[in-house]
mmCIF file with all atom_site columns, C-alpha atoms in Angstrom:
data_model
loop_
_atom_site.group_PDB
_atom_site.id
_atom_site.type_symbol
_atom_site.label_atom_id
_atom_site.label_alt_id
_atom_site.label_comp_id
_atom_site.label_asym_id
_atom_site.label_entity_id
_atom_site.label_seq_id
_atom_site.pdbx_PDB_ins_code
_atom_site.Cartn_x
_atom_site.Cartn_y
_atom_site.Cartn_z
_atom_site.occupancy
_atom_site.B_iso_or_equiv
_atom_site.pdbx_formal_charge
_atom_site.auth_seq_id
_atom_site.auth_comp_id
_atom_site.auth_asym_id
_atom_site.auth_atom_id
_atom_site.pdbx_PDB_model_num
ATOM 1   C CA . UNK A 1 1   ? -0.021  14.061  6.097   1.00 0.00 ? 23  UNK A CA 1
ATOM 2   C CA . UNK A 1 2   ? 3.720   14.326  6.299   1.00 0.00 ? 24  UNK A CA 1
ATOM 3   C CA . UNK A 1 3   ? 4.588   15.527  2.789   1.00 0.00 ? 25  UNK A CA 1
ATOM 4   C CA . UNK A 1 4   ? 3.021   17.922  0.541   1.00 0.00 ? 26  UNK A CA 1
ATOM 5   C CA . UNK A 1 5   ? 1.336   17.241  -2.603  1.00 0.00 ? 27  UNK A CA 1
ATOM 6   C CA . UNK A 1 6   ? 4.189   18.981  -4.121  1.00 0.00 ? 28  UNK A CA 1
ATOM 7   C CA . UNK A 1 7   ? 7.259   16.690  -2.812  1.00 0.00 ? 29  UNK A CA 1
ATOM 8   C CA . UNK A 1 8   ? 8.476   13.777  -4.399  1.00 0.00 ? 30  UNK A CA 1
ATOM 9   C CA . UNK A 1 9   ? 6.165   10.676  -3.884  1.00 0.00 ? 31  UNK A CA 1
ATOM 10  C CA . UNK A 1 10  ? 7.242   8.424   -1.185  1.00 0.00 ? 32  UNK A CA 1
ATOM 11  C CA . UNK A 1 11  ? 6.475   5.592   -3.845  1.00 0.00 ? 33  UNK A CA 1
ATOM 12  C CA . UNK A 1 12  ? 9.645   6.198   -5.376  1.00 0.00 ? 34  UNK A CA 1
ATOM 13  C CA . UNK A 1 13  ? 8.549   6.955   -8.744  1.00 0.00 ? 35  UNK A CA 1
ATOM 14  C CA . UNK A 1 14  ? 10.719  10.266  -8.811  1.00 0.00 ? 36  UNK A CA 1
ATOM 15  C CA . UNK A 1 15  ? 6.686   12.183  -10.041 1.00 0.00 ? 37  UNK A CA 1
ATOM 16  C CA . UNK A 1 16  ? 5.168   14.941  -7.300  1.00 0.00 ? 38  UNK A CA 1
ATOM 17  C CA . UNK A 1 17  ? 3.003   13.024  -5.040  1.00 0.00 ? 39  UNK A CA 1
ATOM 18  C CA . UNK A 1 18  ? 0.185   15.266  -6.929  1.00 0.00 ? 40  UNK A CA 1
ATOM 19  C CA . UNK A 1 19  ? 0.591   13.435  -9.913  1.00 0.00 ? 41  UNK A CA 1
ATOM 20  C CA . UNK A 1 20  ? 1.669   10.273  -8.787  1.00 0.00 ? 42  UNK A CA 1
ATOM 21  C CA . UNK A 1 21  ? -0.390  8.444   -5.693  1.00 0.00 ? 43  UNK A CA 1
ATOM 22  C CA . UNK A 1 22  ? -2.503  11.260  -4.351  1.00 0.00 ? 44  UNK A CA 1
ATOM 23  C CA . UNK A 1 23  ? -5.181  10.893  -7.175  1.00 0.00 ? 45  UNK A CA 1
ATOM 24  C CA . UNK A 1 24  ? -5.103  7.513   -6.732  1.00 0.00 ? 46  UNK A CA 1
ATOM 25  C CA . UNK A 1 25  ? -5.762  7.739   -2.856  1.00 0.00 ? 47  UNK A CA 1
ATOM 26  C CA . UNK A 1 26  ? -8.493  10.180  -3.605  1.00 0.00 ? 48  UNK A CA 1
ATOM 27  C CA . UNK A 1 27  ? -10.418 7.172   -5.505  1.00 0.00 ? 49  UNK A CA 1
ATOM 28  C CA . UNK A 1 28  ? -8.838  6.301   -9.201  1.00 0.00 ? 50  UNK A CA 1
ATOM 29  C CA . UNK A 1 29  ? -8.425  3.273   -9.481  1.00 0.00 ? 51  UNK A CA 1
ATOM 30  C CA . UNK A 1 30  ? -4.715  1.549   -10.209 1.00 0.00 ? 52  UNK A CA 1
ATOM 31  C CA . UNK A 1 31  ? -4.272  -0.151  -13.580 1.00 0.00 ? 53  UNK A CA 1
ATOM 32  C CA . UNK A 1 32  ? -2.396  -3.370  -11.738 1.00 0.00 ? 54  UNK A CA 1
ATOM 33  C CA . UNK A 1 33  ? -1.575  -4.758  -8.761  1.00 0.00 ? 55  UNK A CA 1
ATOM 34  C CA . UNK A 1 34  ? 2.154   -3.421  -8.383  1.00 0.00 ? 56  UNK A CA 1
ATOM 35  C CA . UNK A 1 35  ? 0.794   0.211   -8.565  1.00 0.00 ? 57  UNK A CA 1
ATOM 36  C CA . UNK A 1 36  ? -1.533  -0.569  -6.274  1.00 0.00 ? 58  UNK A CA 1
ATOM 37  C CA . UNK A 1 37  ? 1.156   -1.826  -4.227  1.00 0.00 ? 59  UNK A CA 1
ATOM 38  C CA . UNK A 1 38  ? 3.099   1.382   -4.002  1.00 0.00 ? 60  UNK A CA 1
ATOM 39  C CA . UNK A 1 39  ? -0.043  3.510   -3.410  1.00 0.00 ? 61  UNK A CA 1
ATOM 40  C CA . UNK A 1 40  ? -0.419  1.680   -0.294  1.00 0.00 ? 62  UNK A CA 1
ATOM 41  C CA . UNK A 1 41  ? 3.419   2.111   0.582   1.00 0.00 ? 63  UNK A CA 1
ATOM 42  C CA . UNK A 1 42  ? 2.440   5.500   -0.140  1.00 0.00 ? 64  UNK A CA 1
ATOM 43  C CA . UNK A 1 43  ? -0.316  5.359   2.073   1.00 0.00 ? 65  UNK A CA 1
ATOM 44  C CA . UNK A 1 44  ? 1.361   4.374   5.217   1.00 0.00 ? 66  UNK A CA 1
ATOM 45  C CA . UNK A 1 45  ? 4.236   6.875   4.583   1.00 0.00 ? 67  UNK A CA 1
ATOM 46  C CA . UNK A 1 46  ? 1.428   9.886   4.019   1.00 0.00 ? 68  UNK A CA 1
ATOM 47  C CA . UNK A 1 47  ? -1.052  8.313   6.978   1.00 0.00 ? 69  UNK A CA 1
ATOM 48  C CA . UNK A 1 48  ? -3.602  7.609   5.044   1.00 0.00 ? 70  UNK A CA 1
ATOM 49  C CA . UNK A 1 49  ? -5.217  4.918   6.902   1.00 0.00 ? 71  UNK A CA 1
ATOM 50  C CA . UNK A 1 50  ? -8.999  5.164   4.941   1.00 0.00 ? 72  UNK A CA 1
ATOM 51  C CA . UNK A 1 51  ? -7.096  4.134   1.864   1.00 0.00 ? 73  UNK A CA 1
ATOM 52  C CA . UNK A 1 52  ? -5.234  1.142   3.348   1.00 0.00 ? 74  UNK A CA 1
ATOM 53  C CA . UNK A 1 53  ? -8.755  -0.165  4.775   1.00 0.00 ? 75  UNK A CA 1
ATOM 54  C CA . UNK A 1 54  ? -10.441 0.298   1.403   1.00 0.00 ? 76  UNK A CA 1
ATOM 55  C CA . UNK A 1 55  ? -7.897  -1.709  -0.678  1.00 0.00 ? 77  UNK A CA 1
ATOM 56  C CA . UNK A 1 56  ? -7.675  -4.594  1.678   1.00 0.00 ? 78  UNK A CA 1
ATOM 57  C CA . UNK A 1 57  ? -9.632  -7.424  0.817   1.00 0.00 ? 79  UNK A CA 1
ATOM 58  C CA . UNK A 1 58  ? -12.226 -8.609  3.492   1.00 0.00 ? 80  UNK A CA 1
ATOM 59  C CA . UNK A 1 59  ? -10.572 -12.344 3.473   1.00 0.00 ? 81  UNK A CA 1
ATOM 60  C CA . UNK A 1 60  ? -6.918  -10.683 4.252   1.00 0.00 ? 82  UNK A CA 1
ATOM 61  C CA . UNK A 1 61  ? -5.622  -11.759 7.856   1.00 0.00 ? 83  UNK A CA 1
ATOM 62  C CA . UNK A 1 62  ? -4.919  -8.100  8.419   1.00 0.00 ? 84  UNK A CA 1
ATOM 63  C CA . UNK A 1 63  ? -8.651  -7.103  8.001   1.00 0.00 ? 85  UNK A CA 1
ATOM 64  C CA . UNK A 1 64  ? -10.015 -5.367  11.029  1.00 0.00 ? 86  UNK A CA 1
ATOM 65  C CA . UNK A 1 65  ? -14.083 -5.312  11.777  1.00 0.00 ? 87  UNK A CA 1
ATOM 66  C CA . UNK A 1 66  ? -12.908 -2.675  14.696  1.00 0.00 ? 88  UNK A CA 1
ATOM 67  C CA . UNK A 1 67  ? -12.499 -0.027  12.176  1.00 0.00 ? 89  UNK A CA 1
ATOM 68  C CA . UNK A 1 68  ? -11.656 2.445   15.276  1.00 0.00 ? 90  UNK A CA 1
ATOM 69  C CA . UNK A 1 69  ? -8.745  0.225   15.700  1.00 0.00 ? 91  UNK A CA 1
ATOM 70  C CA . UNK A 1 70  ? -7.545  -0.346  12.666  1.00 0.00 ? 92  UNK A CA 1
ATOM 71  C CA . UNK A 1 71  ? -7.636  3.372   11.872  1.00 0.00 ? 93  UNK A CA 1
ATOM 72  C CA . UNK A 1 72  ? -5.410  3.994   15.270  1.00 0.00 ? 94  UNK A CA 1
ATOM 73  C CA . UNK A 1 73  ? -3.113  1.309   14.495  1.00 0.00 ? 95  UNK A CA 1
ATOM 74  C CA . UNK A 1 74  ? -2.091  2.860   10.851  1.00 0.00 ? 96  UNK A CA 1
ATOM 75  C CA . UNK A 1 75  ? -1.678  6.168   12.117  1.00 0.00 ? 97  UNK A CA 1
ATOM 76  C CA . UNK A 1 76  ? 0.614   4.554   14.357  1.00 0.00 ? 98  UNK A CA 1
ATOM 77  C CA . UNK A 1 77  ? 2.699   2.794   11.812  1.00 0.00 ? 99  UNK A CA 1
ATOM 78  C CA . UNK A 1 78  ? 2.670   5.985   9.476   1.00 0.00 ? 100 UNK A CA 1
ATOM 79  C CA . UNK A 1 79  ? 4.413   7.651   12.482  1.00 0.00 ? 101 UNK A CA 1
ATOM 80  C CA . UNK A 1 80  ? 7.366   5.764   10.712  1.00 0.00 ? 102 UNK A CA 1
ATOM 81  C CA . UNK A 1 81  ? 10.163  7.031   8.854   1.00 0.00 ? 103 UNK A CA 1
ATOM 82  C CA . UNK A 1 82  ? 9.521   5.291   5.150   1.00 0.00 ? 104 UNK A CA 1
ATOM 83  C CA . UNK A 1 83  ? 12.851  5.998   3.486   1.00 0.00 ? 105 UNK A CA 1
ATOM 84  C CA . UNK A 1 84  ? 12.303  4.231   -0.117  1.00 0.00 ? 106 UNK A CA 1
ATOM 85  C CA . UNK A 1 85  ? 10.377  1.031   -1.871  1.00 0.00 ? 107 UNK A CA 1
ATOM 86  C CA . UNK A 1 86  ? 12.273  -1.131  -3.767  1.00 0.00 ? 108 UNK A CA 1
ATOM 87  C CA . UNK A 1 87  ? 10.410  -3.450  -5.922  1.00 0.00 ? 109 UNK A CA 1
ATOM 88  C CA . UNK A 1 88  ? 12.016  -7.102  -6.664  1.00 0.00 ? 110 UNK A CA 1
ATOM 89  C CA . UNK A 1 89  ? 9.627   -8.922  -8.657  1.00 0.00 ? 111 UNK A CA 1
ATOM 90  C CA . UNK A 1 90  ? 6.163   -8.200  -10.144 1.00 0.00 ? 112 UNK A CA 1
ATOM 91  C CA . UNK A 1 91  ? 3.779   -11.191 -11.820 1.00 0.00 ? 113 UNK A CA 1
ATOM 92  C CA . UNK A 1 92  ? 0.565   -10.875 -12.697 1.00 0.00 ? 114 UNK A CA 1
ATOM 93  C CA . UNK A 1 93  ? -1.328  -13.746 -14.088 1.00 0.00 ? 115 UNK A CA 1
ATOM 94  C CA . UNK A 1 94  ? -5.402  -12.838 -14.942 1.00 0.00 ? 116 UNK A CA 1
ATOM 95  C CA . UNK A 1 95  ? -6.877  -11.729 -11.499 1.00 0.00 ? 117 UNK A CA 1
ATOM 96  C CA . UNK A 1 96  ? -4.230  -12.504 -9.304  1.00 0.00 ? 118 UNK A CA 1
ATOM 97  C CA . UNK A 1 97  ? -0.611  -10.640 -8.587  1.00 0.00 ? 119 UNK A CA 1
ATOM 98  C CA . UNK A 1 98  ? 2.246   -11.305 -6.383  1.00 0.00 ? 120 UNK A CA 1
ATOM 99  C CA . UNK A 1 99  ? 4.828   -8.773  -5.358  1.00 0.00 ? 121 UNK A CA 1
ATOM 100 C CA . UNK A 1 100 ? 7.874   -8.668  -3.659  1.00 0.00 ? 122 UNK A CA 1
ATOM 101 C CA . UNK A 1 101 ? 9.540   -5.806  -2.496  1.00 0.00 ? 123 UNK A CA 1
ATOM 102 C CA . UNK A 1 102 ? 11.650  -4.407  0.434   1.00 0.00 ? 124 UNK A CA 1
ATOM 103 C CA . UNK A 1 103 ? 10.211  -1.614  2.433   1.00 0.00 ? 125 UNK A CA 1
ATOM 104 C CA . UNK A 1 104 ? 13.144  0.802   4.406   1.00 0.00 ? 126 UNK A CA 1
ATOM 105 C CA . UNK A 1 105 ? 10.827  1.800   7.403   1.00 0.00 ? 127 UNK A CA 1
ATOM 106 C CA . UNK A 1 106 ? 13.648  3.948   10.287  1.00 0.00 ? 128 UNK A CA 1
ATOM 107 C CA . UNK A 1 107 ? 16.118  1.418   11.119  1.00 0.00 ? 129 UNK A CA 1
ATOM 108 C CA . UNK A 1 108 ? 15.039  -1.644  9.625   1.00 0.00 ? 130 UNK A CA 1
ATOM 109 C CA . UNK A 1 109 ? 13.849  -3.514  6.062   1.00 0.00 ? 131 UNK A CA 1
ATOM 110 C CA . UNK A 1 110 ? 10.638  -4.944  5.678   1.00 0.00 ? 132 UNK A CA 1
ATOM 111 C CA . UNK A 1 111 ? 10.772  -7.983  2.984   1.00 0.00 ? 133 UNK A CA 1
ATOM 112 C CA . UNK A 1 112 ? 7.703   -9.259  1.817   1.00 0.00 ? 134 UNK A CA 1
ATOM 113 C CA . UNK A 1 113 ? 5.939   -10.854 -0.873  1.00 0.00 ? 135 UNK A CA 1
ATOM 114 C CA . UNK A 1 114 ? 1.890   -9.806  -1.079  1.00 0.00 ? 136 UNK A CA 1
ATOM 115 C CA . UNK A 1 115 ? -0.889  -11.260 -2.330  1.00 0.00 ? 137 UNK A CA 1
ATOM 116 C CA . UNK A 1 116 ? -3.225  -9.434  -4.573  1.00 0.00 ? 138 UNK A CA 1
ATOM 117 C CA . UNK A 1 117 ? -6.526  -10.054 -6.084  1.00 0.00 ? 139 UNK A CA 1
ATOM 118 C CA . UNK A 1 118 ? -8.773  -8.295  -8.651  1.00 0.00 ? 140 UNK A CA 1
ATOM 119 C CA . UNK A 1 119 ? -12.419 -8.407  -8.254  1.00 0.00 ? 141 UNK A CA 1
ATOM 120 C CA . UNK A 1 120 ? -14.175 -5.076  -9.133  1.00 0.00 ? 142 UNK A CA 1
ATOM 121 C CA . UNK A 1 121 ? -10.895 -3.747  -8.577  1.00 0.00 ? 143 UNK A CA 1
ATOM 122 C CA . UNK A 1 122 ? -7.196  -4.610  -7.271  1.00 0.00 ? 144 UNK A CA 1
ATOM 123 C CA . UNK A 1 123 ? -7.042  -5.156  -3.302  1.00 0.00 ? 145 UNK A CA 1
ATOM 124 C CA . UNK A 1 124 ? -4.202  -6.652  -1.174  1.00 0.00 ? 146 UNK A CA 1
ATOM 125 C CA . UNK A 1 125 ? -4.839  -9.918  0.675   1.00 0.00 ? 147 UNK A CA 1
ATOM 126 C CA . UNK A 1 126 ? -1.645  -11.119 2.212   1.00 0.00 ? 148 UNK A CA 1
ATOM 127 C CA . UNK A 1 127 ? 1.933   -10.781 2.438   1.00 0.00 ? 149 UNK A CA 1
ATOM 128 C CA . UNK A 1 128 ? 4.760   -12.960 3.439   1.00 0.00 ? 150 UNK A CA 1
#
């Protein structure tokens, strides 16, 4: 982990990561898709890679059977500097959510728009 439980939450929600996204990385569940959303932003930025693989949805493109792999390659990515989340848009509609949002990772912006679904719980499918 790169922060403490007691800094500021990568999120961007301005709470201590201790009462923001750590409780929900250590297995509550998030009310909606866009806070699910930022606990996985949160996840990358803290290297949590167990929570990123557990939210993904087994239909998403970015779903790894090589778990050994997938593990490596988020520890990788959470090497990165994230700088701040910006969230553009948010709809939710019944079971499914779309959010867009701009990621500041070092020296460049990530843009997306992801995909989320709700089955026994929220999990992210796709972004683009």
């Amino acid at each position: 982990m790169k922060i403490s439980k007691n800094s500021k939450c990568p999120c961007g929600s301005g709470l201590k990561y201790k009462n923001c996204c750590y409780p929900i990385h250590k297995g509550a569940n998030p009310n909606d898709a866009l806070t699910l959303m930022k606990s996985r932003y949160c996840a990358y930025a803290v290297g949590d890679a167990n929570y990123i693989i557990k939210t993904t949805h087994k239909t998403s493109p970015h779903y790894e059977n090589n778990k050994e792999e997938w593990i490596k390659s988020i520890k990788e990515f959470s090497k990165s500097n994230f700088k701040k989340l910006e969230i553009i848009s948010f709809k939710e509609i019944e079971n499914e959510a779309f959010v867009e949002f701009k990621a500041y990772i070092d020296e460049f912006v990530m843009h997306e728009r992801s995909y989320f679904i709700k089955e026994d719980k929220w999990y992210y499918v796709k972004g683009v």
